[in-house]
């Protein structure tokens, strides 16, 4: 990959990470009385957070540009 592609990939992964974190924050703020629905929201929230962690780890695998 060229350094321009590497940079674009890294930026896209970090943007995805931010979006996943925002989604997790929004899900965490939902007020729900139904325990089953709350459990589902919490599970989706946990998956969002896990996906965000994986995205950050993947972004670390993209080579940094040589200066």
C-alpha positions as a LaTeX table, in Angstrom:
\begin{tabular}{lrrr}
\hline
Residue & $x$ (\AA) & $y$ (\AA) & $z$ (\AA) \\
\hline
Unk1 & 0.00 & 0.00 & 0.00 \\
Unk2 & 1.19 & 3.53 & $-0.65$ \\
Unk3 & 1.49 & 5.98 & 2.21 \\
Unk4 & $-1.56$ & 7.90 & 0.89 \\
Unk5 & $-3.64$ & 4.72 & 1.01 \\
Unk6 & $-2.26$ & 3.89 & 4.45 \\
Unk7 & $-3.27$ & 7.33 & 5.69 \\
Unk8 & $-6.76$ & 7.02 & 4.20 \\
Unk9 & $-7.23$ & 3.58 & 5.73 \\
Unk10 & $-6.05$ & 4.78 & 9.14 \\
Unk11 & $-8.31$ & 7.85 & 9.01 \\
Unk12 & $-11.30$ & 5.73 & 7.96 \\
Unk13 & $-10.69$ & 3.28 & 10.80 \\
Unk14 & $-10.40$ & 6.07 & 13.34 \\
Unk15 & $-13.61$ & 7.67 & 12.01 \\
Unk16 & $-15.34$ & 4.30 & 12.37 \\
Unk17 & $-13.99$ & 4.05 & 15.92 \\
Unk18 & $-15.44$ & 7.45 & 16.80 \\
Unk19 & $-18.80$ & 6.49 & 15.29 \\
Unk20 & $-18.91$ & 3.23 & 17.25 \\
Unk21 & $-18.12$ & 5.10 & 20.47 \\
Unk22 & $-20.87$ & 7.63 & 19.74 \\
Unk23 & $-23.33$ & 4.81 & 19.05 \\
Unk24 & $-22.38$ & 3.12 & 22.32 \\
Unk25 & $-22.87$ & 6.39 & 24.21 \\
Unk26 & $-26.31$ & 6.90 & 22.64 \\
Unk27 & $-27.38$ & 3.35 & 23.45 \\
Unk28 & $-26.20$ & 3.76 & 27.02 \\
Unk29 & $-28.39$ & 6.83 & 27.45 \\
Unk30 & $-31.64$ & 5.12 & 26.39 \\
Unk31 & $-34.09$ & 4.92 & 29.29 \\
Unk32 & $-35.96$ & 1.63 & 29.16 \\
Unk33 & $-38.25$ & $-0.02$ & 31.70 \\
Unk34 & $-38.46$ & $-3.44$ & 30.00 \\
Unk35 & $-35.72$ & $-5.69$ & 31.39 \\
Unk36 & $-35.51$ & $-7.78$ & 28.21 \\
Unk37 & $-35.14$ & $-4.72$ & 26.02 \\
Unk38 & $-32.59$ & $-3.26$ & 28.45 \\
Unk39 & $-30.57$ & $-6.49$ & 28.29 \\
Unk40 & $-30.63$ & $-6.33$ & 24.48 \\
Unk41 & $-29.54$ & $-2.67$ & 24.49 \\
Unk42 & $-26.73$ & $-3.48$ & 26.92 \\
Unk43 & $-25.58$ & $-6.42$ & 24.77 \\
Unk44 & $-25.54$ & $-4.27$ & 21.63 \\
Unk45 & $-23.70$ & $-1.57$ & 23.57 \\
Unk46 & $-21.07$ & $-4.08$ & 24.67 \\
Unk47 & $-20.66$ & $-5.28$ & 21.07 \\
Unk48 & $-20.25$ & $-1.67$ & 19.88 \\
Unk49 & $-17.53$ & $-1.10$ & 22.46 \\
Unk50 & $-15.80$ & $-4.36$ & 21.51 \\
Unk51 & $-15.97$ & $-3.47$ & 17.81 \\
Unk52 & $-14.51$ & $-0.03$ & 18.58 \\
Unk53 & $-11.59$ & $-1.68$ & 20.36 \\
Unk54 & $-10.99$ & $-4.03$ & 17.42 \\
Unk55 & $-11.08$ & $-1.12$ & 14.98 \\
Unk56 & $-8.44$ & 0.77 & 16.97 \\
Unk57 & $-6.25$ & $-2.33$ & 17.11 \\
Unk58 & $-6.65$ & $-2.79$ & 13.36 \\
Unk59 & $-5.65$ & 0.83 & 12.77 \\
Unk60 & $-2.41$ & 0.16 & 14.63 \\
Unk61 & $-1.54$ & $-2.48$ & 12.02 \\
Unk62 & $-1.57$ & 0.08 & 9.20 \\
Unk63 & 2.04 & 1.14 & 8.54 \\
Unk64 & 2.97 & 4.69 & 9.44 \\
Unk65 & 4.34 & 6.82 & 6.61 \\
Unk66 & 8.12 & 7.05 & 6.43 \\
Unk67 & 9.48 & 10.54 & 6.94 \\
\hline
\end{tabular}
